[in-house]
Each structure stands twice: as structure tokens, then as C-alpha cells.
Coordinates of C-alpha atoms in Angstrom, one line a residue:
Chain A
X87 CA -45.3 14.9 -0.7
X88 CA -44.6 10.8 0.7
X89 CA -41.8 9.5 0.7
X90 CA -40.6 5.8 1.3
X91 CA -36.9 5.7 2.5
X92 CA -35.4 4.2 0.0
X93 CA -33.4 0.8 1.6
X94 CA -29.9 1.1 2.9
X95 CA -29.0 -2.8 1.7
X96 CA -27.3 -4.0 -1.3
X97 CA -29.8 -6.3 -2.5
X98 CA -31.8 -5.5 -6.0
X99 CA -35.2 -4.5 -5.6
X100 CA -38.0 -2.4 -6.1
X101 CA -36.6 0.5 -5.5
X102 CA -35.8 4.1 -6.7
X103 CA -31.4 3.1 -6.4
X104 CA -32.2 -0.2 -8.5
X105 CA -33.9 1.3 -11.3
X106 CA -32.2 2.8 -14.3
X107 CA -32.7 6.6 -13.8
X108 CA -35.9 7.7 -15.0
X109 CA -35.3 11.7 -14.3
X110 CA -34.1 14.6 -15.8
X111 CA -30.6 14.3 -17.0
X112 CA -27.5 16.9 -17.8
X113 CA -25.2 16.6 -19.8
X114 CA -21.7 15.1 -19.5
X115 CA -19.1 14.4 -21.7
X116 CA -17.4 11.5 -20.4
X117 CA -14.2 11.5 -22.3
X118 CA -13.9 15.8 -22.2
X119 CA -13.6 15.0 -18.2
X120 CA -11.1 12.4 -18.8
X121 CA -8.8 14.8 -20.2
X122 CA -9.3 17.9 -18.0
X123 CA -8.8 14.7 -15.4
X124 CA -5.3 13.9 -17.1
X125 CA -4.5 17.5 -17.5
X126 CA -4.5 18.8 -14.2
X127 CA -3.0 16.1 -12.5
X128 CA -0.9 15.6 -15.0
X129 CA 0.5 19.4 -13.8
X130 CA 0.3 18.8 -10.3
X131 CA 2.3 15.8 -10.3
X132 CA 4.5 17.6 -12.6
X133 CA 5.0 20.9 -10.4
X134 CA 5.4 18.5 -7.4
X135 CA 7.1 16.7 -8.6
X136 CA 9.8 19.8 -9.4
X137 CA 8.8 21.5 -6.2
X138 CA 9.7 18.2 -4.2
X139 CA 11.1 16.7 -5.7
X140 CA 12.1 12.8 -4.0
X141 CA 13.9 11.3 -1.2
X142 CA 17.1 9.2 -2.3
X143 CA 19.6 8.4 1.0
X144 CA 22.4 6.6 0.1
X145 CA 21.9 2.7 1.3
X146 CA 23.8 1.2 4.5
X147 CA 26.4 -1.1 3.2
X148 CA 28.9 -2.7 5.3
X149 CA 31.5 -1.2 4.4
X150 CA 30.3 1.7 5.2
X151 CA 29.3 0.4 9.0
X152 CA 32.6 -0.9 9.3
X153 CA 34.5 2.4 8.7
X154 CA 31.6 3.9 11.1
X155 CA 31.2 2.0 14.3
X156 CA 34.1 -0.8 14.1
X157 CA 33.2 -1.6 17.6
X158 CA 29.5 -2.6 17.0
X159 CA 30.8 -4.7 14.0
X160 CA 32.8 -6.5 16.0
X161 CA 30.4 -6.8 18.4
X162 CA 27.9 -8.3 15.9
X163 CA 30.2 -9.8 14.6
X164 CA 30.5 -12.1 18.1
X165 CA 27.3 -11.9 18.6
X166 CA 26.4 -14.0 15.0
X167 CA 29.6 -16.5 15.5
X168 CA 28.1 -16.9 18.9
X169 CA 23.9 -17.8 17.4
X170 CA 23.0 -14.3 20.6
X171 CA 22.0 -12.5 17.2
X172 CA 18.0 -11.2 16.4
X173 CA 18.8 -13.2 13.6
X174 CA 20.1 -16.6 15.6
X175 CA 17.4 -16.5 17.4
X176 CA 14.6 -15.4 15.7
X177 CA 13.2 -18.7 14.2
X178 CA 11.2 -19.3 10.6
X179 CA 11.8 -18.9 8.3
X180 CA 15.0 -18.3 9.0
X181 CA 16.2 -21.6 12.2
X182 CA 14.6 -23.2 14.4
X183 CA 14.9 -21.8 17.3
X184 CA 12.3 -22.8 20.0
X185 CA 9.6 -20.8 20.6
X186 CA 11.0 -18.4 18.6
X187 CA 8.2 -17.7 16.9
X188 CA 5.0 -15.7 16.5
X189 CA 1.0 -16.6 17.3
X190 CA -3.0 -16.4 17.6
X191 CA -3.6 -18.8 20.1
X192 CA -2.6 -22.5 19.1
X193 CA -2.0 -21.0 15.5
X194 CA 1.2 -20.7 14.4
X195 CA 1.9 -19.3 10.9
X196 CA 5.1 -18.6 11.0
X197 CA 6.2 -22.3 12.7
X198 CA 3.7 -24.1 9.3
X199 CA 5.9 -21.6 7.4
X200 CA 9.0 -23.8 7.6
X201 CA 12.4 -23.0 8.1
X202 CA 12.6 -22.0 3.6
X203 CA 14.8 -19.0 3.4
X204 CA 18.3 -21.0 6.1
X205 CA 20.3 -19.4 8.1
X206 CA 23.0 -20.5 9.7
X207 CA 25.1 -17.0 10.8
X208 CA 28.1 -18.0 12.4
X209 CA 28.9 -19.7 8.4
X210 CA 26.9 -17.3 6.5
X211 CA 27.7 -14.7 7.7
X212 CA 31.2 -15.0 9.5
X213 CA 33.0 -18.4 8.8
X214 CA 31.9 -19.0 5.1
X215 CA 33.0 -15.0 3.6
X216 CA 36.4 -15.5 5.7
X217 CA 37.1 -18.7 4.5
X218 CA 36.9 -17.0 0.7
X219 CA 40.3 -15.8 1.4
X220 CA 42.8 -16.7 -0.3
X221 CA 44.7 -17.1 3.1
X222 CA 42.9 -18.9 5.1
X223 CA 42.9 -18.5 8.7
X224 CA 44.6 -20.6 10.7
X225 CA 41.7 -19.3 13.1
X226 CA 38.9 -20.4 11.1
X227 CA 39.9 -24.6 11.4
X228 CA 40.8 -23.6 15.4
X229 CA 36.9 -22.8 15.5
X230 CA 35.6 -25.0 12.7
X231 CA 37.4 -27.9 15.0
X232 CA 35.8 -27.0 18.0
X233 CA 32.2 -28.2 19.9
X234 CA 29.4 -26.3 19.9
X235 CA 29.7 -25.9 23.4
X236 CA 32.6 -24.2 23.2
X237 CA 32.2 -22.3 20.6
X238 CA 29.5 -21.1 21.9
X239 CA 31.3 -20.6 25.3
X240 CA 34.1 -18.7 23.7
X241 CA 32.1 -16.4 22.2
X242 CA 30.0 -15.7 25.0
X243 CA 33.3 -14.2 26.3
X244 CA 34.2 -12.3 24.3
X245 CA 30.6 -10.9 23.6
X246 CA 30.4 -9.9 27.9
X247 CA 34.4 -8.4 28.0
X248 CA 33.4 -5.7 24.1
X249 CA 30.2 -5.2 26.5
X250 CA 32.2 -4.4 29.3
X251 CA 35.4 -2.1 27.1
X252 CA 35.2 1.1 27.0
X253 CA 32.4 2.3 23.8
X254 CA 33.3 -1.4 23.7
X255 CA 36.7 -1.0 21.7
X256 CA 38.3 -4.8 20.8
X257 CA 41.8 -2.5 21.9
X258 CA 40.6 -2.1 25.2
X259 CA 39.2 -6.1 26.2
X260 CA 40.4 -7.5 28.8
X261 CA 42.4 -10.7 28.6
X262 CA 40.2 -14.0 29.3
X263 CA 39.1 -17.2 27.4
X264 CA 37.6 -16.2 24.0
X265 CA 39.7 -18.8 21.1
X266 CA 39.5 -17.7 18.2
X267 CA 37.0 -15.3 18.1
X268 CA 39.6 -12.4 18.7
X269 CA 40.8 -12.6 14.9
X270 CA 37.4 -14.1 13.4
X271 CA 35.8 -10.9 14.4
X272 CA 39.3 -8.8 13.6
X273 CA 39.4 -10.6 10.3
X274 CA 35.4 -9.6 8.9
X275 CA 36.3 -6.3 10.1
X276 CA 38.9 -6.1 8.1
X277 CA 37.5 -8.0 4.7
X278 CA 33.8 -5.0 5.9
X279 CA 36.8 -2.1 6.0
X280 CA 38.3 -3.0 2.6
X281 CA 34.6 -3.7 0.9
X282 CA 35.3 -7.8 0.0
X283 CA 32.1 -8.5 2.8
X284 CA 29.8 -6.9 0.7
X285 CA 30.0 -8.8 -2.1
X286 CA 30.8 -12.3 -0.7
X287 CA 27.9 -12.1 1.3
X288 CA 25.4 -10.8 -1.6
X289 CA 26.6 -12.7 -4.2
X290 CA 27.3 -16.1 -2.1
X291 CA 28.7 -17.5 -4.0
X292 CA 26.7 -17.2 -7.7
X293 CA 27.8 -14.7 -10.5
X294 CA 24.2 -13.2 -10.2
X295 CA 22.3 -12.6 -6.7
X296 CA 19.5 -10.6 -6.5
X297 CA 18.6 -11.7 -2.7
X298 CA 19.9 -8.8 -0.2
X299 CA 18.7 -10.9 2.6
X300 CA 21.7 -12.3 4.3
X301 CA 23.1 -8.6 4.2
X302 CA 20.1 -6.4 5.9
X303 CA 19.8 -9.0 8.5
X304 CA 23.2 -8.4 9.7
X305 CA 23.4 -4.8 9.1
X306 CA 19.9 -5.1 11.1
X307 CA 21.7 -7.2 14.0
X308 CA 23.6 -4.6 14.9
X309 CA 23.1 -1.4 15.9
X310 CA 24.6 0.9 14.4
X311 CA 21.8 0.9 10.8
X312 CA 18.8 0.9 13.8
X313 CA 19.9 4.2 14.9
X314 CA 20.3 5.5 11.8
X315 CA 16.6 4.7 11.5
X316 CA 15.6 5.8 14.5
X317 CA 17.3 9.2 14.2
X318 CA 14.9 9.7 10.7
X319 CA 11.9 8.5 13.0
X320 CA 11.9 5.1 10.2
X321 CA 11.5 3.2 13.0
X322 CA 8.1 1.0 14.7
X323 CA 7.6 2.5 17.2
X324 CA 7.8 6.4 15.8
X325 CA 5.2 5.1 13.5
X326 CA 8.3 5.0 11.3
X327 CA 6.6 2.1 9.4
X328 CA 4.2 5.3 7.3
X329 CA 7.4 7.4 7.3
X330 CA 9.6 8.4 3.8
X331 CA 13.2 10.0 4.9
X332 CA 12.8 14.1 5.0
X333 CA 10.1 15.5 5.6
X334 CA 8.4 14.2 1.8
X335 CA 5.0 12.0 2.6
X336 CA 5.1 8.0 3.1
X337 CA 2.7 5.8 2.9
X338 CA -0.4 7.7 5.0
X339 CA -2.4 5.5 4.5
X340 CA -1.3 3.3 6.4
X341 CA -1.8 4.6 9.9
X342 CA -3.7 2.5 11.6
X343 CA -1.2 -0.2 10.9
X344 CA 1.2 2.5 12.4
X345 CA -1.0 3.7 15.2
X346 CA -1.7 -0.1 16.7
X347 CA 2.1 -0.9 17.3
X348 CA 1.8 2.0 19.2
X349 CA -1.2 1.7 21.6
X350 CA -2.2 -1.8 24.2
X351 CA -2.2 -5.0 24.1
X352 CA -0.2 -4.4 20.9
X353 CA 2.7 -3.0 21.3
X354 CA 3.9 -4.8 23.8
X355 CA 2.8 -8.1 23.2
X356 CA 5.6 -10.4 22.1
X357 CA 2.9 -11.2 19.6
X358 CA 2.7 -7.6 18.3
X359 CA 3.3 -8.9 14.9
X360 CA 0.3 -11.8 13.9
X361 CA -1.7 -9.6 16.6
X362 CA -1.6 -6.0 14.2
X363 CA -1.6 -7.5 10.5
X364 CA -4.5 -10.0 11.6
X365 CA -7.1 -6.8 12.9
X366 CA -5.6 -5.1 10.1
X367 CA -6.9 -7.8 7.7
X368 CA -9.9 -8.4 9.7
X369 CA -11.1 -4.6 9.9
X370 CA -10.1 -4.6 5.4
X371 CA -12.7 -7.1 5.3
X372 CA -15.9 -5.6 7.4
X373 CA -15.0 -2.5 5.5
X374 CA -15.0 -4.1 2.0
X375 CA -18.7 -6.4 3.0
X376 CA -19.8 -2.9 5.2
X377 CA -22.8 -3.0 2.6
X378 CA -23.7 -7.0 4.7
X379 CA -22.9 -4.9 7.8
X380 CA -26.2 -3.1 9.2
X381 CA -25.7 -0.7 11.1
X382 CA -22.9 -0.5 10.0
X383 CA -24.4 -0.2 6.6
X384 CA -26.5 3.2 8.3
X385 CA -24.6 5.5 8.7
X386 CA -24.4 7.6 6.2
X387 CA -28.3 7.5 7.1
X388 CA -28.1 8.3 10.8
X389 CA -25.0 11.6 10.3
X390 CA -26.5 12.4 6.9
X391 CA -23.5 14.6 4.9
X392 CA -25.3 12.9 2.3
X393 CA -27.8 16.1 2.0
X394 CA -24.6 18.3 1.4
X395 CA -23.3 16.5 -1.7
X396 CA -27.2 16.8 -3.5
X397 CA -28.1 19.9 -1.7
X398 CA -28.0 20.9 -6.0
X399 CA -30.6 18.0 -6.3
X400 CA -32.1 17.9 -2.6
X401 CA -33.1 21.7 -3.4
X402 CA -34.6 21.7 -6.7
X403 CA -37.4 19.4 -6.0
Chain B
X123 CA -30.8 -15.9 -21.1
X124 CA -34.3 -14.4 -23.8
X125 CA -34.8 -17.2 -27.0
X126 CA -34.7 -16.4 -30.2
X127 CA -38.3 -17.2 -30.0
X128 CA -39.5 -14.1 -28.7
X129 CA -40.3 -11.8 -30.9
X130 CA -38.0 -8.4 -30.8
X131 CA -36.7 -5.6 -32.9
X132 CA -33.8 -6.1 -32.3
X133 CA -31.9 -7.7 -35.0
X134 CA -29.3 -8.3 -32.8
X135 CA -31.0 -10.7 -30.2
X136 CA -33.2 -11.5 -33.5
X137 CA -30.2 -12.9 -35.5
X138 CA -27.8 -16.0 -35.4
X139 CA -25.0 -15.6 -32.9
X140 CA -27.6 -16.3 -29.9
X141 CA -26.9 -20.5 -30.4
X142 CA -23.1 -19.9 -30.2
X143 CA -20.5 -19.1 -27.3
X144 CA -19.6 -16.2 -28.8
X145 CA -22.7 -14.3 -30.0
X146 CA -24.7 -15.2 -26.5
X147 CA -21.0 -13.5 -24.7
X148 CA -22.0 -10.9 -27.2
X149 CA -25.7 -10.3 -26.2
X150 CA -25.2 -11.2 -22.4
X151 CA -21.7 -8.0 -22.7
X152 CA -24.6 -5.6 -25.7
X153 CA -27.3 -5.6 -23.1
X154 CA -25.2 -5.2 -20.2
X155 CA -23.3 -2.5 -21.0
X156 CA -25.1 -1.4 -24.2
X157 CA -22.5 1.8 -26.0
X158 CA -24.2 4.5 -24.5
X159 CA -23.9 3.3 -20.8
X160 CA -19.7 2.8 -21.5
X161 CA -19.7 5.8 -23.2
X162 CA -22.2 7.9 -21.9
X163 CA -23.1 11.2 -22.7
X164 CA -25.5 11.8 -20.2
X165 CA -26.1 11.6 -16.5
X166 CA -28.7 11.9 -13.9
X167 CA -29.1 15.8 -12.8
X168 CA -28.1 14.8 -9.5
X169 CA -24.0 13.2 -10.8
X170 CA -23.5 17.6 -10.4
X171 CA -21.7 18.4 -7.2
X172 CA -17.4 18.1 -6.8
X173 CA -17.6 15.1 -5.3
X174 CA -17.8 13.3 -8.7
X175 CA -14.6 14.7 -9.4
X176 CA -11.9 11.3 -7.4
X177 CA -12.8 8.8 -8.9
X178 CA -11.6 10.3 -12.1
X179 CA -8.7 12.1 -10.5
X180 CA -7.5 8.7 -9.4
X181 CA -7.8 7.0 -13.1
X182 CA -5.7 10.2 -14.3
X183 CA -3.4 10.0 -11.1
X184 CA -3.0 6.2 -12.4
X185 CA -1.7 6.9 -15.5
X186 CA 0.8 9.2 -14.9
X187 CA 2.2 6.1 -12.5
X188 CA 2.3 3.6 -14.7
X189 CA 3.6 5.8 -17.8
X190 CA 6.5 6.7 -14.7
X191 CA 6.7 3.1 -14.3
X192 CA 6.6 2.1 -17.9
X193 CA 10.3 5.2 -18.0
X194 CA 11.9 3.9 -15.3
X195 CA 11.2 0.1 -16.1
X196 CA 12.9 0.7 -19.3
X197 CA 16.2 2.0 -17.3
X198 CA 16.1 -0.2 -14.6
X199 CA 16.1 0.3 -10.9
X200 CA 19.4 1.5 -10.8
X201 CA 18.5 4.1 -13.0
X202 CA 16.9 7.3 -11.1
X203 CA 20.4 7.4 -9.0
X204 CA 22.7 8.7 -11.2
X205 CA 20.4 10.3 -13.9
X206 CA 18.8 13.8 -13.4
X207 CA 16.1 12.9 -15.6
X208 CA 16.6 9.5 -13.8
X209 CA 15.9 11.5 -10.5
X210 CA 12.7 13.4 -12.1
X211 CA 11.0 9.8 -13.3
X212 CA 10.9 8.9 -10.0
X213 CA 9.6 11.7 -8.5
X214 CA 6.2 12.1 -11.1
X215 CA 6.6 8.3 -10.0
X216 CA 6.3 9.3 -5.9
X217 CA 4.0 11.8 -6.5
X218 CA 1.5 10.3 -8.9
X219 CA 1.3 7.8 -6.4
X220 CA 0.7 10.2 -3.9
X221 CA -2.1 12.1 -5.5
X222 CA -3.9 8.3 -6.6
X223 CA -3.7 7.7 -3.1
X224 CA -5.5 11.1 -1.9
X225 CA -8.3 10.5 -4.3
X226 CA -8.8 7.1 -4.0
X227 CA -8.8 7.6 0.0
X228 CA -11.8 10.9 -1.0
X229 CA -13.3 9.0 -2.8
X230 CA -14.1 6.2 -0.4
X231 CA -14.9 8.9 1.9
X232 CA -17.4 9.8 -0.2
X233 CA -19.0 6.8 -1.7
X234 CA -19.5 5.6 2.0
X235 CA -21.3 8.5 2.6
X236 CA -23.4 8.2 -0.5
X237 CA -24.1 4.4 0.6
X238 CA -23.4 3.7 -2.9
X239 CA -24.0 0.5 -2.5
X240 CA -26.8 1.0 -2.8
X241 CA -29.2 -1.2 -5.9
X242 CA -27.7 -3.5 -7.0
X243 CA -23.8 -1.5 -6.5
X244 CA -22.2 -4.4 -4.1
X245 CA -19.7 -5.1 -6.5
X246 CA -18.6 -2.3 -7.1
X247 CA -18.0 -1.2 -4.3
X248 CA -16.1 -5.0 -3.4
X249 CA -14.0 -3.8 -6.5
X250 CA -13.1 -0.7 -5.1
X251 CA -11.8 -1.8 -2.0
X252 CA -10.0 -4.8 -3.2
X253 CA -8.2 -2.1 -5.7
X254 CA -7.3 0.2 -2.6
X255 CA -6.3 -2.9 -0.5
X256 CA -3.7 -4.4 -3.8
X257 CA -2.4 -0.3 -4.3
X258 CA -1.6 -0.7 -0.6
X259 CA 1.0 -3.6 -1.5
X260 CA 2.2 -2.7 -4.7
X261 CA 3.3 0.8 -2.9
X262 CA 4.5 -0.9 -0.8
X263 CA 6.4 -2.5 -2.8
X264 CA 7.4 -0.3 -4.6
X265 CA 9.4 1.8 -1.7
X266 CA 11.2 -2.0 -1.0
X267 CA 12.6 -1.0 -4.7
X268 CA 14.3 2.2 -4.1
X269 CA 17.4 1.0 -3.5
X270 CA 18.8 3.3 -0.7
X271 CA 18.5 3.9 2.9
X272 CA 15.0 3.9 3.4
X273 CA 13.7 0.7 1.0
X274 CA 16.8 -1.0 2.9
X275 CA 15.1 0.2 6.7
X276 CA 11.6 -1.2 5.6
X277 CA 13.5 -4.3 4.1
X278 CA 14.6 -5.0 7.7
X279 CA 11.5 -3.6 9.6
X280 CA 8.7 -5.2 7.9
X281 CA 10.2 -8.5 7.5
X282 CA 8.6 -9.6 10.9
X283 CA 5.2 -8.6 10.4
X284 CA 4.8 -10.9 6.8
X285 CA 7.1 -13.3 8.5
X286 CA 5.0 -13.9 11.6
X287 CA 2.0 -15.0 9.1
X288 CA 3.5 -16.9 7.7
X289 CA 4.2 -15.7 4.2
X290 CA 7.6 -14.0 4.8
X291 CA 9.4 -16.8 2.4
X292 CA 7.1 -15.7 -0.3
X293 CA 6.9 -12.4 -0.4
X294 CA 10.8 -11.7 1.3
X295 CA 11.2 -7.9 1.7
X296 CA 14.6 -8.3 1.2
X297 CA 15.1 -10.0 -1.3
X298 CA 14.8 -7.2 -4.0
X299 CA 14.6 -9.5 -7.3
X300 CA 11.2 -11.6 -6.1
X301 CA 9.5 -7.8 -4.9
X302 CA 10.8 -6.6 -8.3
X303 CA 8.2 -8.9 -9.8
X304 CA 5.6 -8.6 -7.8
X305 CA 5.9 -5.0 -8.3
X306 CA 6.1 -4.6 -12.2
X307 CA 4.9 -7.6 -13.0
X308 CA 1.5 -9.0 -11.1
X309 CA 0.9 -6.7 -8.7
X310 CA 0.2 -4.1 -11.4
X311 CA -1.7 -6.3 -13.3
X312 CA -3.5 -6.8 -10.1
X313 CA -4.8 -3.3 -9.9
X314 CA -5.1 -2.0 -13.4
X315 CA -7.5 -5.2 -13.6
X316 CA -9.4 -4.5 -9.8
X317 CA -9.8 -0.7 -11.7
X318 CA -10.5 -2.0 -14.6
X319 CA -13.7 -4.1 -13.7
X320 CA -15.0 -1.0 -10.5
X321 CA -14.5 1.1 -13.3
X322 CA -17.1 -0.9 -16.0
X323 CA -19.6 -1.5 -13.1
X324 CA -20.2 1.9 -13.0
X325 CA -20.5 2.3 -16.5
X326 CA -23.4 -0.5 -15.8
X327 CA -25.1 -0.1 -13.0
X328 CA -25.2 4.0 -12.9
X329 CA -24.4 6.2 -10.5
X330 CA -26.2 5.6 -7.6
X331 CA -29.4 7.5 -6.9
X332 CA -29.3 10.6 -3.6
X333 CA -30.2 8.9 -0.3
X334 CA -33.9 10.5 0.3
X335 CA -34.4 10.9 -4.0
X336 CA -38.6 9.4 -4.4
X337 CA -40.5 9.0 -7.8
X338 CA -42.8 12.0 -6.9
X339 CA -40.0 14.3 -7.5
X340 CA -39.6 17.2 -9.7
X341 CA -36.8 15.8 -10.9
X342 CA -38.3 12.4 -12.4
X343 CA -40.4 11.7 -14.9
X344 CA -43.7 9.7 -14.0
X345 CA -42.8 6.1 -14.8
X346 CA -46.1 5.1 -15.6
X347 CA -47.7 7.6 -16.7
X348 CA -45.7 9.5 -19.2
X349 CA -44.3 12.7 -19.2
X350 CA -46.3 14.0 -16.2
X351 CA -43.3 16.5 -14.6
X352 CA -44.8 20.1 -16.5
X353 CA -40.8 20.6 -16.2
X354 CA -40.0 18.2 -18.2
X355 CA -40.1 17.8 -22.0
X356 CA -40.4 14.7 -23.9
X357 CA -37.5 13.4 -25.4
Chain C
X239 CA 24.7 4.7 19.6
X240 CA 24.0 8.0 20.2
X241 CA 27.4 9.1 21.0
X242 CA 28.5 7.3 17.8
X243 CA 25.9 9.6 15.6
X244 CA 27.7 12.3 16.8
X245 CA 31.5 12.0 15.9
X246 CA 30.7 11.7 11.3
X247 CA 27.4 13.9 10.2
X248 CA 24.3 12.1 9.4
X249 CA 23.9 10.0 6.5
X250 CA 20.1 10.1 6.3
X251 CA 17.4 13.5 6.5
X252 CA 15.7 13.4 10.0
X253 CA 13.0 15.4 8.8
X254 CA 10.5 17.4 10.7
X255 CA 8.6 15.6 13.3
X256 CA 5.0 16.6 15.4
X257 CA 4.5 14.9 19.0
X258 CA 1.3 14.9 20.8
X259 CA 1.7 12.4 23.2
X260 CA 2.0 9.0 21.2
X261 CA 0.9 10.4 18.6
X262 CA 3.8 11.3 16.5
X263 CA 3.7 13.5 12.3
X264 CA 5.9 13.7 9.4
X265 CA 5.7 16.8 7.8
X266 CA 5.2 15.9 4.5
X267 CA 2.8 12.8 5.8
X268 CA 0.6 16.0 7.6
X269 CA 0.3 17.8 4.8
X270 CA -1.4 15.1 2.6
X271 CA -3.7 13.5 5.6
X272 CA -4.8 17.6 6.0
X273 CA -5.2 18.2 2.2
X274 CA -7.7 15.0 1.7
X275 CA -9.5 16.5 4.4
X276 CA -9.4 19.9 3.1
X277 CA -10.6 18.0 -0.9
X278 CA -13.8 16.2 0.7
X279 CA -15.0 19.1 2.8
X280 CA -14.3 21.2 -0.4
X281 CA -15.8 18.8 -2.2
X282 CA -18.9 18.9 -0.3
X283 CA -19.4 23.2 0.1
X284 CA -18.1 24.2 -3.2
X285 CA -21.3 25.2 -6.2
X286 CA -20.3 23.0 -8.7
X287 CA -20.5 25.1 -12.4
X288 CA -23.8 23.7 -13.4
X289 CA -23.9 21.5 -17.0
X290 CA -27.6 22.0 -19.1
X291 CA -30.6 20.2 -17.9
X292 CA -32.3 17.9 -20.7
X293 CA -35.2 16.4 -21.1

């Protein structure tokens, strides 16, 4: 029996894969298979849902943060005032901090997209919320009247003093030249504790608002929120991209995306995100266009797993 | 396009339809996807393995995703925090997604080892891969809609990758309204369309034959000289 | 921050993790991945209940 090995090419040609099948057939019922599939998968879904349910760990509010970690809240508010927080130095799309964006050589899509979600941390996170209160703080007027240099100096001094104080406790900070910063940060802590800050920061003065960007960024600039995520194995360096809280499976299909963040050269690169995303895009494209790639498309012939898949067919001819 | 001048026994082809866009389209569809291909009652004899059930499993998973998603949509994103029925519906949505991905990934592995793109099935492979990739983005937006600790953290963490490639403003993971639209409208339409196209292409091209299938196999009738295969009965 | 977390009960469920060097995997994800591998292998080796042949 002479056999010409069928081509691995995707092209339509004079071969058995390209012609309608002229061989023996077997009975098949598409709708019956669909019904069986729906019933089996339905039972699996209902069973898994009944047994394992789904996780729903309550979110963090600015109020719960202020109650659980007031020192961290004050330190973060000070960093937002002084422009030294993660968000303040982020670059596009939030602000135009120089040299903050990630790039691949000269290709810098982050810079190209521009500042589209403008955030001025001192005003948006601290000063404007304080201005919404019925009694105006004199400290706000002192702050707004000062020069940018003076503001930055006050905030930097207070940040350093908080870091030096036992447990970062604002009550135990040594005397120094902090201007109105301790009062502003303390007043914001009071707003957060009462729950007012959650509403003010999120609604931006509008009756309807579905945009949580300011709240999420402010939370992330602190240590409390990230430390909760770290305790639940959700941070990027813990394969957190694919993890869900508790033991419920998460996005396990992101395993490769997650893996790249654990290994060099991605791990320690300042351009880790754009490197990982571009690598994943290239790999996804390669897999999509695999039928065009000689060598890779011949793997199924070189490693003959197809012998197992079609063992009945091969056995009966 | 075949012309009406050709002598064809098929009145469908000889009819007036060939002159209009509608008629030409109908002819095109009937030629590429005749009803017996779209809704087949038989399959080649080699289509006999558990390897073939995973595509249908993924489709079944998708049906439960859409069903539970519709119930969740009708009640809004906060419902499942406060209602036990809501929480169960949320669980059904989650587990059907997990099963959908499991079946889809095993289906992808098996189709790779079958080299299922052979014989003009390129677009079937590509639409299958697209379905996988678009599903990943859709699932990701679903995780952002949980409105709990996990979604808060994912929003904070994932913004970096999206901002780094310059799409963070249009796909702002911390903007619930924007992500809501992506998840319940734009991306489900994309997944549905790609999956539907994929399934239609599978039907149009038929299931790829085994890698070492040959026209001399006993399971094949001789295509030129008629039924010489002792096992083949005239149909 | 850790002493701070120790003060209050953790508001987030931690989960069970397995680690080998740089590899760390959550129990749920591990089960999903092992199940997919098992399904793949079983699909190749289990006999398929035969349908009737025609023609």
C-alpha cells in the first residue's frame, strides 16, 4: 500500500483533506449531541456552583482603610500633597511626569496616548475634597496661597518626619516646618473616617458617576490595600494575575502572561509591562497564524499524537 | 459564480435568483453551506473519539454563560452581593466560564495535534484562536465587574499593562461604567459572532481527515471506479 | 504593614498555595490545569462507544 503523507499545509489542494469525504460514514445526530452536551455541562455547572459557590470578599473603602490603618492613610495623603505618590509620578494617562512612561526603544505608546485621565493628586485627592466641607479649614487657604516649592518642602518634611516617628504615628511626630500639611492630612483622615471622603472622591460633584479611578488610585498609593492583596497572593510578583481570592480557580488561562512577570528579563525591567504585553501579543499572533509557519505546523506529524486520536480509524483500515 | 446558461438540473440554480443580489447570495450560501452540511445526520467514520466532544462542550458552556449573564444583567451588578439567588447565579456564571475555558483549551490542544487547519481549513483555525483570545478579554472584564475586593485589586494592578501600551484611557479598568459596557455589550457580541462563524466554518468544511488517511484505505470508496471496496455498499 | 495586619482579622480570604521555587500556584488553578491535562489524556485513550456505520 503506497501512501503519500498528507501535506501539513492549510492550502486547498489535490489531497484527501481538501476533498469532501468519500469514505465510510457513521450515524451522527447534531442536535442530540448538543442536547447531551447542554445537559452534562448544565449538571456540572449547577453541581460545582452548589458545592463551591463563588468568592465575594468585600471591597476596601477609604473609610475602612482610615479605620484599620490611620497612620498609613496620613502618610499617603501627605505623599499625594507633595506629589511623591505612585499616582503623582505615574505619567500618562494621569499626568505628564517626565521619563515615567514605559517604552520599547523609541516606541512609546504610553506617551503617544497622552494625558487623557488627568489627575492632580494634591488637588483632586486632598484639597478639593476638603473644600467640600461646610466649615472651611484655614489650612486650605494657607496651602493654596503658598508657592509650589514651599508646598513640596512642607510635604516632604512631613513625609520624612512621619517615616521617622514610631509606627508612623502622626501624634508622635517631632516638631518641624510642615506648614498646614499635618492639619490637611488630619482633616482628610477625619473625612475618610466619617465615610464622607468615599462619596466626595468618587462622585466628583456629579449626581451620577460610575468611574472609580480616583478611589482606586488613592487606595493603591497606600500600603494597606496592596498589603491585603499580597496576603491573598494577588500581586503581580506572586502570579497574582491568574489568582482569585480564596481557593476558587481564577484566570488560569493567563498563566503565561503571569509567568513572564516572574522571570528575567521582564521581572526587573522598568518596561516590564510593555515588554510582557508585546511578547504575549507576538506569541498569540504566532499561534493564530501557526498554519503558515513551517516547522511548527509540522509538529503534529513529528510527534504523532494523532495516532492515538484516530486509533480506531487507523486500526480498521 | 456559475451562470444560468449552464445546464443545471437544479431549478434553484437555473431560476431567476441568479440575477439579483439576493438570489446570488442564496446560491452562494446553498453551494457552500447546503442544509445537509449545516445540519448533518452523518459524519465520516473517523469522527469517533472522545477528542471530538470538547468543541460541543465549550458551546454548551457558552450557553450557560450567556443564560446566567442575562439573569445577572436583568438584576444589575450589585444584586449578587445581597441575594442568595443572585449569589448562586453569580456562581453559575463563574463555573460555566471555568468549564468553557477548560473545554476550549483541551479542544485547542487536540485540534493542534490533528493539524486541523489542513485542506483549506485555515479560517476555521484562525476564528477558533480569535474566539479564545476575545474570550480571555471578556472574562477579564467580568472579573473587573465583581464590585468586590478582587475587582478593586485587579483594576489597580491591571491598569499598568494597559497604560503601558497606551489604551488605558479607552479601556480604563477602574471605570466601572466603561468596563460594564465592554463586558455586557461589545465583547459578548464579538465572542458570539466569532464562535458562530467558527461553527459555521466547521460545518462548511467538514471535519478534517486523519493525518495518514489515504485514498487507498479500506474505509474509502474508490472515488473514480465506484464501489470496489468490499465493505462499501452502494448507497 | 504586617504588624498592622496582625491587629485586625484579615478581611480577605487567603487561600491555599503551592510553591516550587519561583513557581507558585493557587489550589483552585492547580486543580483546573490538572483536570484539563487529565481530560486531554483520557480523550485520547478511552474507547469511544461506537456508532453504527453506514454506506
